[in-house]
PDB file of C-alpha atoms in Angstrom:
ATOM      1  CA  CYS A   1     135.249 -45.732 248.137  1.00  0.00           C
ATOM      2  CA  ALA A   2     134.226 -44.874 244.493  1.00  0.00           C
ATOM      3  CA  ALA A   3     135.280 -47.204 241.764  1.00  0.00           C
ATOM      4  CA  LYS A   4     137.883 -45.929 239.301  1.00  0.00           C
ATOM      5  CA  ASP A   5     136.518 -44.627 236.073  1.00  0.00           C
ATOM      6  CA  VAL A   6     139.755 -44.264 234.092  1.00  0.00           C
ATOM      7  CA  GLY A   7     137.947 -43.576 230.880  1.00  0.00           C
ATOM      8  CA  ARG A   8     136.157 -40.624 232.434  1.00  0.00           C
ATOM      9  CA  ALA A   9     139.431 -39.330 233.934  1.00  0.00           C
ATOM     10  CA  ARG A  10     141.014 -39.679 230.427  1.00  0.00           C
ATOM     11  CA  ARG A  11     138.172 -37.549 228.917  1.00  0.00           C
ATOM     12  CA  LEU A  12     138.447 -34.888 231.599  1.00  0.00           C
ATOM     13  CA  PHE A  13     142.242 -34.690 231.275  1.00  0.00           C
ATOM     14  CA  ALA A  14     141.724 -34.297 227.488  1.00  0.00           C
ATOM     15  CA  ARG A  15     139.298 -31.348 228.032  1.00  0.00           C
ATOM     16  CA  VAL A  16     141.937 -29.691 230.313  1.00  0.00           C
ATOM     17  CA  CYS A  17     144.823 -30.317 227.948  1.00  0.00           C
ATOM     18  CA  ASP A  18     143.020 -29.337 224.809  1.00  0.00           C
ATOM     19  CA  GLY A  19     141.836 -26.052 226.306  1.00  0.00           C
ATOM     20  CA  ARG A  20     138.144 -26.902 226.438  1.00  0.00           C
ATOM     21  CA  TRP A  21     138.175 -26.509 230.224  1.00  0.00           C
ATOM     22  CA  ARG A  22     139.712 -23.123 231.000  1.00  0.00           C
ATOM     23  CA  LEU A  23     142.050 -23.125 233.986  1.00  0.00           C
ATOM     24  CA  PRO A  24     144.075 -20.076 235.024  1.00  0.00           C
ATOM     25  CA  ASP A  25     147.299 -21.761 236.016  1.00  0.00           C
ATOM     26  CA  PRO A  26     149.470 -23.192 233.172  1.00  0.00           C
ATOM     27  CA  LEU A  27     151.106 -25.729 235.570  1.00  0.00           C
ATOM     28  CA  VAL A  28     147.754 -27.211 236.364  1.00  0.00           C
ATOM     29  CA  VAL A  29     146.979 -27.563 232.666  1.00  0.00           C
ATOM     30  CA  GLY A  30     150.471 -29.003 232.189  1.00  0.00           C
ATOM     31  CA  ALA A  31     149.768 -31.542 234.945  1.00  0.00           C
ATOM     32  CA  GLY A  32     146.486 -32.499 233.214  1.00  0.00           C
ATOM     33  CA  CYS A  33     148.358 -32.976 229.900  1.00  0.00           C
ATOM     34  CA  SER A  34     151.013 -35.112 231.585  1.00  0.00           C
ATOM     35  CA  SER A  35     148.413 -37.257 233.279  1.00  0.00           C
ATOM     36  CA  LEU A  36     146.625 -37.714 229.979  1.00  0.00           C
ATOM     37  CA  GLY A  37     149.903 -38.676 228.345  1.00  0.00           C
ATOM     38  CA  THR A  38     150.479 -41.307 231.051  1.00  0.00           C
ATOM     39  CA  LEU A  39     147.035 -42.904 230.394  1.00  0.00           C
ATOM     40  CA  LEU A  40     147.551 -42.790 226.670  1.00  0.00           C
ATOM     41  CA  ARG A  41     151.033 -44.377 226.978  1.00  0.00           C
ATOM     42  CA  ALA A  42     149.719 -47.212 229.163  1.00  0.00           C
ATOM     43  CA  GLY A  43     146.430 -47.683 227.320  1.00  0.00           C
ATOM     44  CA  GLU A  44     144.411 -47.045 230.399  1.00  0.00           C
ATOM     45  CA  GLY A  45     140.816 -45.943 229.875  1.00  0.00           C
ATOM     46  CA  GLY A  46     141.124 -46.380 226.094  1.00  0.00           C
ATOM     47  CA  VAL A  47     143.418 -47.263 223.250  1.00  0.00           C
ATOM     48  CA  LYS A  48     147.273 -47.279 223.824  1.00  0.00           C
ATOM     49  CA  ASP A  49     148.775 -44.506 221.817  1.00  0.00           C
ATOM     50  CA  ALA A  50     152.381 -43.533 222.554  1.00  0.00           C
ATOM     51  CA  GLY A  51     152.317 -41.000 219.614  1.00  0.00           C
ATOM     52  CA  ALA A  52     149.388 -39.093 221.184  1.00  0.00           C
ATOM     53  CA  ALA A  53     151.250 -39.403 224.568  1.00  0.00           C
ATOM     54  CA  ARG A  54     154.228 -37.680 223.059  1.00  0.00           C
ATOM     55  CA  LYS A  55     151.930 -34.783 221.925  1.00  0.00           C
ATOM     56  CA  ARG A  56     150.422 -34.332 225.347  1.00  0.00           C
ATOM     57  CA  TYR A  57     153.800 -34.590 227.150  1.00  0.00           C
ATOM     58  CA  ARG A  58     155.193 -31.966 224.769  1.00  0.00           C
ATOM     59  CA  ARG A  59     152.323 -29.599 225.653  1.00  0.00           C
ATOM     60  CA  ALA A  60     152.897 -30.251 229.353  1.00  0.00           C
ATOM     61  CA  CYS A  61     156.603 -29.504 228.972  1.00  0.00           C
ATOM     62  CA  ASN A  62     155.931 -26.339 227.028  1.00  0.00           C
ATOM     63  CA  LEU A  63     153.547 -25.137 229.768  1.00  0.00           C
ATOM     64  CA  GLY A  64     156.431 -25.502 232.276  1.00  0.00           C
ATOM     65  CA  TYR A  65     155.495 -28.879 233.848  1.00  0.00           C
ATOM     66  CA  GLY A  66     158.887 -30.606 234.367  1.00  0.00           C
ATOM     67  CA  ALA A  67     157.532 -34.152 234.781  1.00  0.00           C
ATOM     68  CA  GLY A  68     156.018 -33.839 231.291  1.00  0.00           C
ATOM     69  CA  CYS A  69     159.426 -32.965 229.926  1.00  0.00           C
ATOM     70  CA  ARG A  70     160.843 -36.030 231.649  1.00  0.00           C
ATOM     71  CA  ASP A  71     158.179 -38.315 230.325  1.00  0.00           C
ATOM     72  CA  LEU A  72     158.632 -36.997 226.848  1.00  0.00           C
ATOM     73  CA  ALA A  73     162.370 -37.588 227.164  1.00  0.00           C
ATOM     74  CA  GLN A  74     161.722 -41.210 228.104  1.00  0.00           C
ATOM     75  CA  LEU A  75     159.553 -41.689 224.964  1.00  0.00           C
ATOM     76  CA  TRP A  76     162.347 -40.266 222.815  1.00  0.00           C
ATOM     77  CA  PHE A  77     164.955 -42.339 224.550  1.00  0.00           C
ATOM     78  CA  PHE A  78     163.080 -45.647 224.079  1.00  0.00           C
ATOM     79  CA  GLY A  79     161.591 -44.863 220.683  1.00  0.00           C
ATOM     80  CA  GLN A  80     158.019 -45.122 221.847  1.00  0.00           C
ATOM     81  CA  GLY A  81     155.445 -43.335 219.660  1.00  0.00           C
ATOM     82  CA  GLY A  82     158.112 -42.409 217.073  1.00  0.00           C
ATOM     83  CA  ALA A  83     161.805 -42.718 216.349  1.00  0.00           C
ATOM     84  CA  ARG A  84     164.382 -43.290 219.048  1.00  0.00           C
ATOM     85  CA  ASN A  85     166.521 -40.142 219.445  1.00  0.00           C
ATOM     86  CA  PRO A  86     168.946 -39.942 222.354  1.00  0.00           C
ATOM     87  CA  VAL A  87     169.890 -36.301 221.442  1.00  0.00           C
ATOM     88  CA  ARG A  88     166.188 -35.161 221.827  1.00  0.00           C
ATOM     89  CA  ALA A  89     165.883 -37.332 224.954  1.00  0.00           C
ATOM     90  CA  ARG A  90     168.768 -35.546 226.562  1.00  0.00           C
ATOM     91  CA  GLN A  91     167.358 -32.140 225.545  1.00  0.00           C
ATOM     92  CA  TYR A  92     164.007 -32.912 227.226  1.00  0.00           C
ATOM     93  CA  PHE A  93     165.629 -34.361 230.348  1.00  0.00           C
ATOM     94  CA  ARG A  94     167.594 -31.018 230.603  1.00  0.00           C
ATOM     95  CA  ARG A  95     164.295 -29.020 230.154  1.00  0.00           C
ATOM     96  CA  GLY A  96     162.618 -31.109 232.838  1.00  0.00           C
ATOM     97  CA  CYS A  97     165.625 -30.636 235.175  1.00  0.00           C
ATOM     98  CA  ASP A  98     165.587 -26.930 234.536  1.00  0.00           C
ATOM     99  CA  LYS A  99     161.854 -26.976 235.514  1.00  0.00           C
ATOM    100  CA  ALA A 100     162.703 -28.599 238.853  1.00  0.00           C
ATOM    101  CA  SER A 101     161.884 -32.279 238.164  1.00  0.00           C
ATOM    102  CA  PRO A 102     164.403 -34.332 240.211  1.00  0.00           C
ATOM    103  CA  ARG A 103     163.692 -37.482 238.165  1.00  0.00           C
ATOM    104  CA  ALA A 104     164.501 -35.527 234.983  1.00  0.00           C
ATOM    105  CA  CYS A 105     167.719 -34.395 236.529  1.00  0.00           C
ATOM    106  CA  PHE A 106     168.639 -38.040 237.270  1.00  0.00           C
ATOM    107  CA  GLY A 107     167.803 -39.017 233.710  1.00  0.00           C
ATOM    108  CA  LEU A 108     170.036 -36.294 232.479  1.00  0.00           C
ATOM    109  CA  ALA A 109     172.750 -37.497 234.834  1.00  0.00           C
ATOM    110  CA  LEU A 110     172.490 -41.040 233.431  1.00  0.00           C
ATOM    111  CA  MET A 111     172.753 -39.776 229.885  1.00  0.00           C
ATOM    112  CA  MET A 112     175.679 -37.366 230.655  1.00  0.00           C
ATOM    113  CA  GLY A 113     177.564 -40.042 232.596  1.00  0.00           C
ATOM    114  CA  ALA A 114     177.253 -42.493 229.666  1.00  0.00           C
ATOM    115  CA  GLY A 115     177.908 -39.858 226.972  1.00  0.00           C
ATOM    116  CA  MET A 116     174.523 -40.619 225.399  1.00  0.00           C
ATOM    117  CA  GLY A 117     173.000 -37.861 223.195  1.00  0.00           C
ATOM    118  CA  GLY A 118     175.901 -35.627 223.761  1.00  0.00           C
ATOM    119  CA  ALA A 119     179.352 -35.324 225.340  1.00  0.00           C
ATOM    120  CA  ARG A 120     180.222 -37.337 228.441  1.00  0.00           C
ATOM    121  CA  ASP A 121     180.580 -35.220 231.569  1.00  0.00           C
ATOM    122  CA  SER A 122     181.041 -37.469 234.619  1.00  0.00           C
ATOM    123  CA  ALA A 123     181.550 -34.584 237.049  1.00  0.00           C
ATOM    124  CA  ARG A 124     178.335 -32.801 236.038  1.00  0.00           C
ATOM    125  CA  ALA A 125     176.448 -36.106 236.010  1.00  0.00           C
ATOM    126  CA  GLN A 126     177.593 -36.744 239.659  1.00  0.00           C
ATOM    127  CA  LEU A 127     176.351 -33.299 240.699  1.00  0.00           C
ATOM    128  CA  LEU A 128     172.963 -33.849 239.028  1.00  0.00           C
ATOM    129  CA  ALA A 129     172.643 -37.269 240.637  1.00  0.00           C
ATOM    130  CA  ASP A 130     173.572 -35.822 244.082  1.00  0.00           C
ATOM    131  CA  ALA A 131     170.973 -33.116 243.717  1.00  0.00           C
ATOM    132  CA  ALA A 132     168.291 -35.662 242.640  1.00  0.00           C
ATOM    133  CA  CYS A 133     169.268 -37.815 245.648  1.00  0.00           C
ATOM    134  CA  ARG A 134     168.720 -34.799 247.959  1.00  0.00           C
ATOM    135  CA  ASP A 135     165.340 -34.303 246.280  1.00  0.00           C
ATOM    136  CA  GLY A 136     164.207 -37.858 247.031  1.00  0.00           C
ATOM    137  CA  VAL A 137     165.226 -39.913 244.031  1.00  0.00           C
ATOM    138  CA  LYS A 138     166.589 -43.021 245.817  1.00  0.00           C
ATOM    139  CA  ARG A 139     168.235 -44.580 242.827  1.00  0.00           C
ATOM    140  CA  ALA A 140     170.285 -41.464 242.301  1.00  0.00           C
ATOM    141  CA  CYS A 141     171.866 -41.887 245.704  1.00  0.00           C
ATOM    142  CA  ARG A 142     173.595 -45.078 244.494  1.00  0.00           C
ATOM    143  CA  TYR A 143     174.668 -43.635 241.087  1.00  0.00           C
ATOM    144  CA  LYS A 144     178.365 -43.468 240.156  1.00  0.00           C
ATOM    145  CA  PRO A 145     179.117 -42.304 236.633  1.00  0.00           C
ATOM    146  CA  PRO A 146     181.640 -44.431 234.667  1.00  0.00           C
ATOM    147  CA  GLY A 147     185.102 -43.362 235.394  1.00  0.00           C
ATOM    148  CA  ARG A 148     184.417 -41.772 238.831  1.00  0.00           C
ATOM    149  CA  ASP A 149     185.831 -43.221 241.999  1.00  0.00           C
ATOM    150  CA  LYS A 150     183.446 -45.068 244.307  1.00  0.00           C
ATOM    151  CA  LYS A 151     183.705 -42.682 247.239  1.00  0.00           C
ATOM    152  CA  ARG A 152     180.910 -40.140 247.384  1.00  0.00           C
ATOM    153  CA  PRO A 153     182.092 -36.726 248.712  1.00  0.00           C
ATOM    154  CA  ARG A 154     180.554 -35.761 252.010  1.00  0.00           C
TER     155      ARG A 154
END
């Protein structure tokens, strides 16, 4: 088994994301940008830089990679790499959900259920959580928005 060279992986992801390594599928490029964002956010293979992670996640999201939208939403929500902005977080969770990221849908459900970054919508939050649950997000299976009864419809 080869040893991990995270620094090399980070450099290769940067080549993909910055367009120096031409790939025909924008989703593959988006996945590379998202992976680079994750390494930058955690400081793996180099300096920790949440601001640069935001930039890479934004590119991933703009290329149609839903997990990049979700990760960018988390940075906006927690104020990592810039100001905290629940409205922007909710917008990016929605974009990620629209791009078929079940974890982004659950993030959007949490924000809608709590009325964070926009209006509270417990019914829509429950629908999003149910869909995320069906798509494998285990935490979503236990979610109940505030104000909803505790019985899950069958």
